[in-house]
Coordinates of C-alpha atoms in Angstrom, one line a residue:
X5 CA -54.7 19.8 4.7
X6 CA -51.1 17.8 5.7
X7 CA -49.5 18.3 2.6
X8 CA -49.5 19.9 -0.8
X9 CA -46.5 18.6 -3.6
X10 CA -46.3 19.9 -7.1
X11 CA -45.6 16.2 -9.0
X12 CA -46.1 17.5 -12.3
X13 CA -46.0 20.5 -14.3
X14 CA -45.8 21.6 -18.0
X15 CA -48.6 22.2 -19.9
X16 CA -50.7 21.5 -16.6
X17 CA -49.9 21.7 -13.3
X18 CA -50.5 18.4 -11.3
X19 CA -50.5 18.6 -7.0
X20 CA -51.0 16.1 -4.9
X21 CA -53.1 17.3 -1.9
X22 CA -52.9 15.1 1.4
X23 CA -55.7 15.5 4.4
X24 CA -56.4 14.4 7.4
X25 CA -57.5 10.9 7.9
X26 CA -54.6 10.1 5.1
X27 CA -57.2 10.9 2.5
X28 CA -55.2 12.0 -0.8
X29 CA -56.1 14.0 -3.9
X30 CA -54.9 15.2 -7.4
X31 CA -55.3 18.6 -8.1
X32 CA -54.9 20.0 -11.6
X33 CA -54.7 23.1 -12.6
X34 CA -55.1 23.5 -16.4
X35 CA -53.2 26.2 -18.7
X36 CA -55.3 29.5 -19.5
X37 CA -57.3 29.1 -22.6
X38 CA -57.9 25.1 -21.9
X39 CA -61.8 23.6 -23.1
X40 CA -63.7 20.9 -23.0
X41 CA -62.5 20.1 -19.4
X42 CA -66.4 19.7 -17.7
X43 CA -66.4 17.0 -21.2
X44 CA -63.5 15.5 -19.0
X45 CA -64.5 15.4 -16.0
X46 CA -67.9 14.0 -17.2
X47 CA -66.3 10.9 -19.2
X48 CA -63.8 10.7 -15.5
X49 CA -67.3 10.1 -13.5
X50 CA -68.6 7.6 -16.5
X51 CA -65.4 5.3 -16.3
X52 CA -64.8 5.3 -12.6
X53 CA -68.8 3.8 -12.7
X54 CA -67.4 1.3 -15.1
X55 CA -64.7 0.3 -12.8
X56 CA -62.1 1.2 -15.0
X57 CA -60.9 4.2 -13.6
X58 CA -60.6 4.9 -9.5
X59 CA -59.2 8.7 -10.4
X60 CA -63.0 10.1 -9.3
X61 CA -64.0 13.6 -9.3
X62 CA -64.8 15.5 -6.4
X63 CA -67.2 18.6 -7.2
X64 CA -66.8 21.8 -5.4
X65 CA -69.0 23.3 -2.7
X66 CA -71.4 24.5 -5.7
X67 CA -71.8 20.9 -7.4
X68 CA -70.1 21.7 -10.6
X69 CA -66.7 19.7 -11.3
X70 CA -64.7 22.5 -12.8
X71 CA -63.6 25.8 -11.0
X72 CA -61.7 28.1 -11.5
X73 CA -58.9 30.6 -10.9
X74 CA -57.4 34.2 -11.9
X75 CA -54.1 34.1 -12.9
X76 CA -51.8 36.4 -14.7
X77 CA -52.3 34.4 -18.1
X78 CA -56.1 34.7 -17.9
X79 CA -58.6 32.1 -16.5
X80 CA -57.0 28.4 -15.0
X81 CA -59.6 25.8 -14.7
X82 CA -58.8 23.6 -11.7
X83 CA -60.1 19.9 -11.2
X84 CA -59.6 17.6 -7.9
X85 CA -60.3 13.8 -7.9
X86 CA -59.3 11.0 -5.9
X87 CA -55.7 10.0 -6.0
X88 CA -55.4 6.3 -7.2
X89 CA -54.6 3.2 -5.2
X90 CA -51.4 1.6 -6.8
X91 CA -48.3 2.9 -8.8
X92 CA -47.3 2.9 -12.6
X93 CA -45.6 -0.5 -13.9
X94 CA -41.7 -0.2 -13.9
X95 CA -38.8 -2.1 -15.8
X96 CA -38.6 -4.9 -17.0
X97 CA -41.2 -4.4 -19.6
X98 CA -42.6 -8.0 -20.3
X99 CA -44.6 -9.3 -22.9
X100 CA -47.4 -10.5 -20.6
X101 CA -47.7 -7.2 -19.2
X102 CA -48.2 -5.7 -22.6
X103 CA -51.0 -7.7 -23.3
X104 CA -52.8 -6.7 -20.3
X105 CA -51.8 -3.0 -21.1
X106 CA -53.3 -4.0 -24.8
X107 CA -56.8 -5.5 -23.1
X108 CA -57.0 -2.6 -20.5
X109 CA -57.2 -0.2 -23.4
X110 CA -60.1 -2.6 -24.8
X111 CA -61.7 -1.8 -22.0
X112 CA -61.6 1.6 -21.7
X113 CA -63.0 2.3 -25.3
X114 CA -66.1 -0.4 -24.2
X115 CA -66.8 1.5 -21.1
X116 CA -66.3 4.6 -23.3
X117 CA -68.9 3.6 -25.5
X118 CA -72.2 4.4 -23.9
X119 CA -70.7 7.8 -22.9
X120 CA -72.5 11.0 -23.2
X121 CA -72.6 14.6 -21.9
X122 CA -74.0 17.9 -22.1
X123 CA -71.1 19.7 -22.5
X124 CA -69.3 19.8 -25.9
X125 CA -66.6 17.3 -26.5
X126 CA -63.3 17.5 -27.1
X127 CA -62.7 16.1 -30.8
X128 CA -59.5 14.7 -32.8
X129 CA -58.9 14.4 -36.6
X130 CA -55.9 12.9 -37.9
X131 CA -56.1 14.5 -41.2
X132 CA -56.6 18.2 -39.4
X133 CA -53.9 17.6 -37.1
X134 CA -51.5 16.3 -39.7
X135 CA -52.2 19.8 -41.6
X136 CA -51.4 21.6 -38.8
X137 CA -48.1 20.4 -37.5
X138 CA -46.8 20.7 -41.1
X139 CA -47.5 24.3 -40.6
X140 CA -44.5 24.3 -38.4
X141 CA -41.9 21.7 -39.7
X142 CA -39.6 22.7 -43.0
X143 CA -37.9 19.1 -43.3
X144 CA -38.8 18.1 -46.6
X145 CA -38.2 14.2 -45.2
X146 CA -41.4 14.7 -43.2
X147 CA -43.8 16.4 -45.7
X148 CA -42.9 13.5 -47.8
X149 CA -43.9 10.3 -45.6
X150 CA -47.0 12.5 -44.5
X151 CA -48.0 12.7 -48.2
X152 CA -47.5 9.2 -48.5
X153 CA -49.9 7.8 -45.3
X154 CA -52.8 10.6 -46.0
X155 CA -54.7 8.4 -48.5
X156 CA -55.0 5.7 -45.4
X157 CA -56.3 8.4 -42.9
X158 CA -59.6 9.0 -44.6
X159 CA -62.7 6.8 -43.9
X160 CA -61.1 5.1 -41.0
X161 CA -63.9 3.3 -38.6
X162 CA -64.2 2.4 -34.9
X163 CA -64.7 6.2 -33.9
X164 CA -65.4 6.9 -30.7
X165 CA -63.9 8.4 -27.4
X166 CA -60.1 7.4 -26.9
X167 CA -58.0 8.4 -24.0
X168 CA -55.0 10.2 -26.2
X169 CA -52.2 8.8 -24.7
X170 CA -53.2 5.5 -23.9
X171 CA -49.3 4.8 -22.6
X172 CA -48.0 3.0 -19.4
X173 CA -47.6 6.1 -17.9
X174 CA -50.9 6.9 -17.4
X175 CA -52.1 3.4 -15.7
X176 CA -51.7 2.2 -11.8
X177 CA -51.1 -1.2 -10.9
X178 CA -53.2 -2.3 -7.7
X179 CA -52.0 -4.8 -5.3
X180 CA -55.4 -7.1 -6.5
X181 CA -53.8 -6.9 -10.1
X182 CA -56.1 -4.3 -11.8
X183 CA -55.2 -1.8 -14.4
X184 CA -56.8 1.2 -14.3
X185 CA -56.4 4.6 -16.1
X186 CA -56.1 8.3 -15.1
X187 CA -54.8 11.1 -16.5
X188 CA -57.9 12.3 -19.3
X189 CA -56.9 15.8 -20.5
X190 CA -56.2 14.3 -23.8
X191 CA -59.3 12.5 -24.2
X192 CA -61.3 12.9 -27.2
X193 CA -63.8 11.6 -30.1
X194 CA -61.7 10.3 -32.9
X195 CA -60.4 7.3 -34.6
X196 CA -59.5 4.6 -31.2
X197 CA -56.8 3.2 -33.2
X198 CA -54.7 6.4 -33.0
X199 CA -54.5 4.9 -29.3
X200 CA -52.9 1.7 -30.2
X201 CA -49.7 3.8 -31.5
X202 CA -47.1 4.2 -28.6
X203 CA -47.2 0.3 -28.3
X204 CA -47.1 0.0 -32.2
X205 CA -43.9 1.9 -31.4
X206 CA -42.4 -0.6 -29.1
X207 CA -41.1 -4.2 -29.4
X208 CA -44.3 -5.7 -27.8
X209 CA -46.6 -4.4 -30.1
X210 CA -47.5 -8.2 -30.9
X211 CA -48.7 -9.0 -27.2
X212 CA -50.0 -5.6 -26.7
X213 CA -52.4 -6.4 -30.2
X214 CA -53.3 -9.9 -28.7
X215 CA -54.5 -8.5 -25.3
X216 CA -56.9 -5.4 -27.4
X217 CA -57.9 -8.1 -29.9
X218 CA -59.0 -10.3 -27.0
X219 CA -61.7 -8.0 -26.3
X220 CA -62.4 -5.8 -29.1
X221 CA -61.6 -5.4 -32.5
X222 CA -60.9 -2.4 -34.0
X223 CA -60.3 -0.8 -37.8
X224 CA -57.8 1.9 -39.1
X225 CA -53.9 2.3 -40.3
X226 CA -52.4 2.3 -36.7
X227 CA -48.6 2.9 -38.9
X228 CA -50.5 6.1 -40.4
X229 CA -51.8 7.0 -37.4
X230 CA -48.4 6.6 -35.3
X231 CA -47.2 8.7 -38.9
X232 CA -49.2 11.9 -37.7
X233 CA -48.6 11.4 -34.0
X234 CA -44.8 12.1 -34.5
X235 CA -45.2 14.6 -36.7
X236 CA -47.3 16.4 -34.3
X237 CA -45.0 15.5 -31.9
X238 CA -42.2 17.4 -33.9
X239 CA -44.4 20.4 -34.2
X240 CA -45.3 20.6 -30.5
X241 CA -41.3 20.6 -29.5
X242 CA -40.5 22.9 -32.2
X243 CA -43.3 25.5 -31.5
X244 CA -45.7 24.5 -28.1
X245 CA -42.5 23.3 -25.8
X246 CA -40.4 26.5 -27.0
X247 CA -43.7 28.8 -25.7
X248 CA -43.2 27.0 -22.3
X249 CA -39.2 26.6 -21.9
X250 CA -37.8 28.5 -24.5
X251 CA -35.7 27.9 -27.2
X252 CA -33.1 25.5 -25.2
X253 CA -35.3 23.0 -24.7
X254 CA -34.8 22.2 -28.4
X255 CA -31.7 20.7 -27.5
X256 CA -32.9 18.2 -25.3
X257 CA -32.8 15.7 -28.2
X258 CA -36.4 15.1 -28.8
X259 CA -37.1 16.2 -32.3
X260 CA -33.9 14.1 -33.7
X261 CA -35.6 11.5 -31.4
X262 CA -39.1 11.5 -33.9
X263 CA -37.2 12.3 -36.6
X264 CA -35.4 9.0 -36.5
X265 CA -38.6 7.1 -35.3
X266 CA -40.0 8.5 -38.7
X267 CA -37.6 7.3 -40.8
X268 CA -37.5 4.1 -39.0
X269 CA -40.7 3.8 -40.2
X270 CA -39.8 4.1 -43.8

């Protein structure tokens, strides 16, 4: 090894791991008490044989794709894949890249499609997460738009493996033009268009839609969806965030942040 660098850590912590012959890897070291990560790895190996993923994993002297560690928290699963060839897209946002964010995504929940494993899957519902970030949140503004978009979650279609946060920052650019995706701890079987909602969010959802819908079409209330994303967003900096910085990082902004993007939504 030539090099070891922390580049991420919060919920997870994410190293980047050089070796000789300028081989590089990603490390990551999930939080005590984390499942469905061999699910993870499983749907990491199925993508990067569908070309759209180049983040591969790289199984330990034993074969398996998950070890793990003792730490003072209780058990850390640890993963290692390849480090991926390019960088995330930077300002200026265009319209044109949008759309080929929108038809990457398409292509993600194709390859996704014939996916299997034996190891149980991680699994998302709308409904039951909605339920359970309310738990946390006393503003009565909130409780009262999440009343309003339940009706739409139930019966939605197109379910299926999405990646669960399907945003720009967890894509690389390569030189040759391709898009490709990493970053899968979110992953699960749910509703795919609850991964349409960060670009719902921002002012190219219109070319973003036009590059999905030139692939694939897909069914559900992506405003109700992007409804119960902030809340649980809300929920997670009031209660998860506060577990893992304290109370201080509730000044940071973020909750008036949602808050606002809530009401925006009104």
């Amino acid at each position: 090894m030539t090099g070891c660098e922390l580049v991420r850590s919060l919920v997870n912590d994410v190293y980047r791991v050089d070796v000789e012959g300028g081989l590089v890897y990603a490390c990551k070291v999930y939080a005590a008490g984390k499942a469905h990560v061999a699910w993870e790895q499983d749907l990491a190996v199925h993508l990067a044989a569908a070309g759209v993923t180049e983040a591969v994993p790289v199984a330990m002297e034993d074969g398996a794709l998950v070890g793990e560690i003792e730490a003072p928290e209780g058990v850390r699963q640890f993963t290692v894949t390849v480090w991926m060839r390019g960088g995330k897209p930077r300002p200026p946002w265009s319209g044109e890249l949008f759309f080929r964010h929108g038809a990457a995504l398409a292509r993600f929940h194709e390859a996704a499609d014939g996916f299997g494993s034996a190891h149980p899957a991680r699994t998302y519902d709308p409904v039951r997460t909605l339920d359970d970030a309310l738990a946390y949140i006393g503003d009565p503004m909130v409780h009262e738009i999440a009343e309003r978009v339940r009706p739409l979650l139930d019966g939605i279609g197109d379910v299926g493996v999405r990646h669960g946060d399907a945003s720009l920052d967890n894509v690389h650019l390569t030189d040759d033009g391709r898009m490709l995706w990493h970053d899968f701890d979110l992953a699960a079987v749910g509703p795919r268009a609850a991964d349409l909602t960060g670009a719902y969010a921002s002012g190219h959802w219109p070319a973003f839609q036009a590059g999905y819908a030139s692939r694939r079409r897909t069914t559900g209330d992506v405003r109700a969806l992007r409804v119960v994303e902030l809340v649980r967003n809300i929920a997670w900096h009031l209660r998860d965030k506060v577990a893992l910085r304290g109370t201080e990082s509730t000044a940071e902004g973020w909750v008036e942040r949602e808050l606002q993007s809530l009401r925006d939504l009104l």
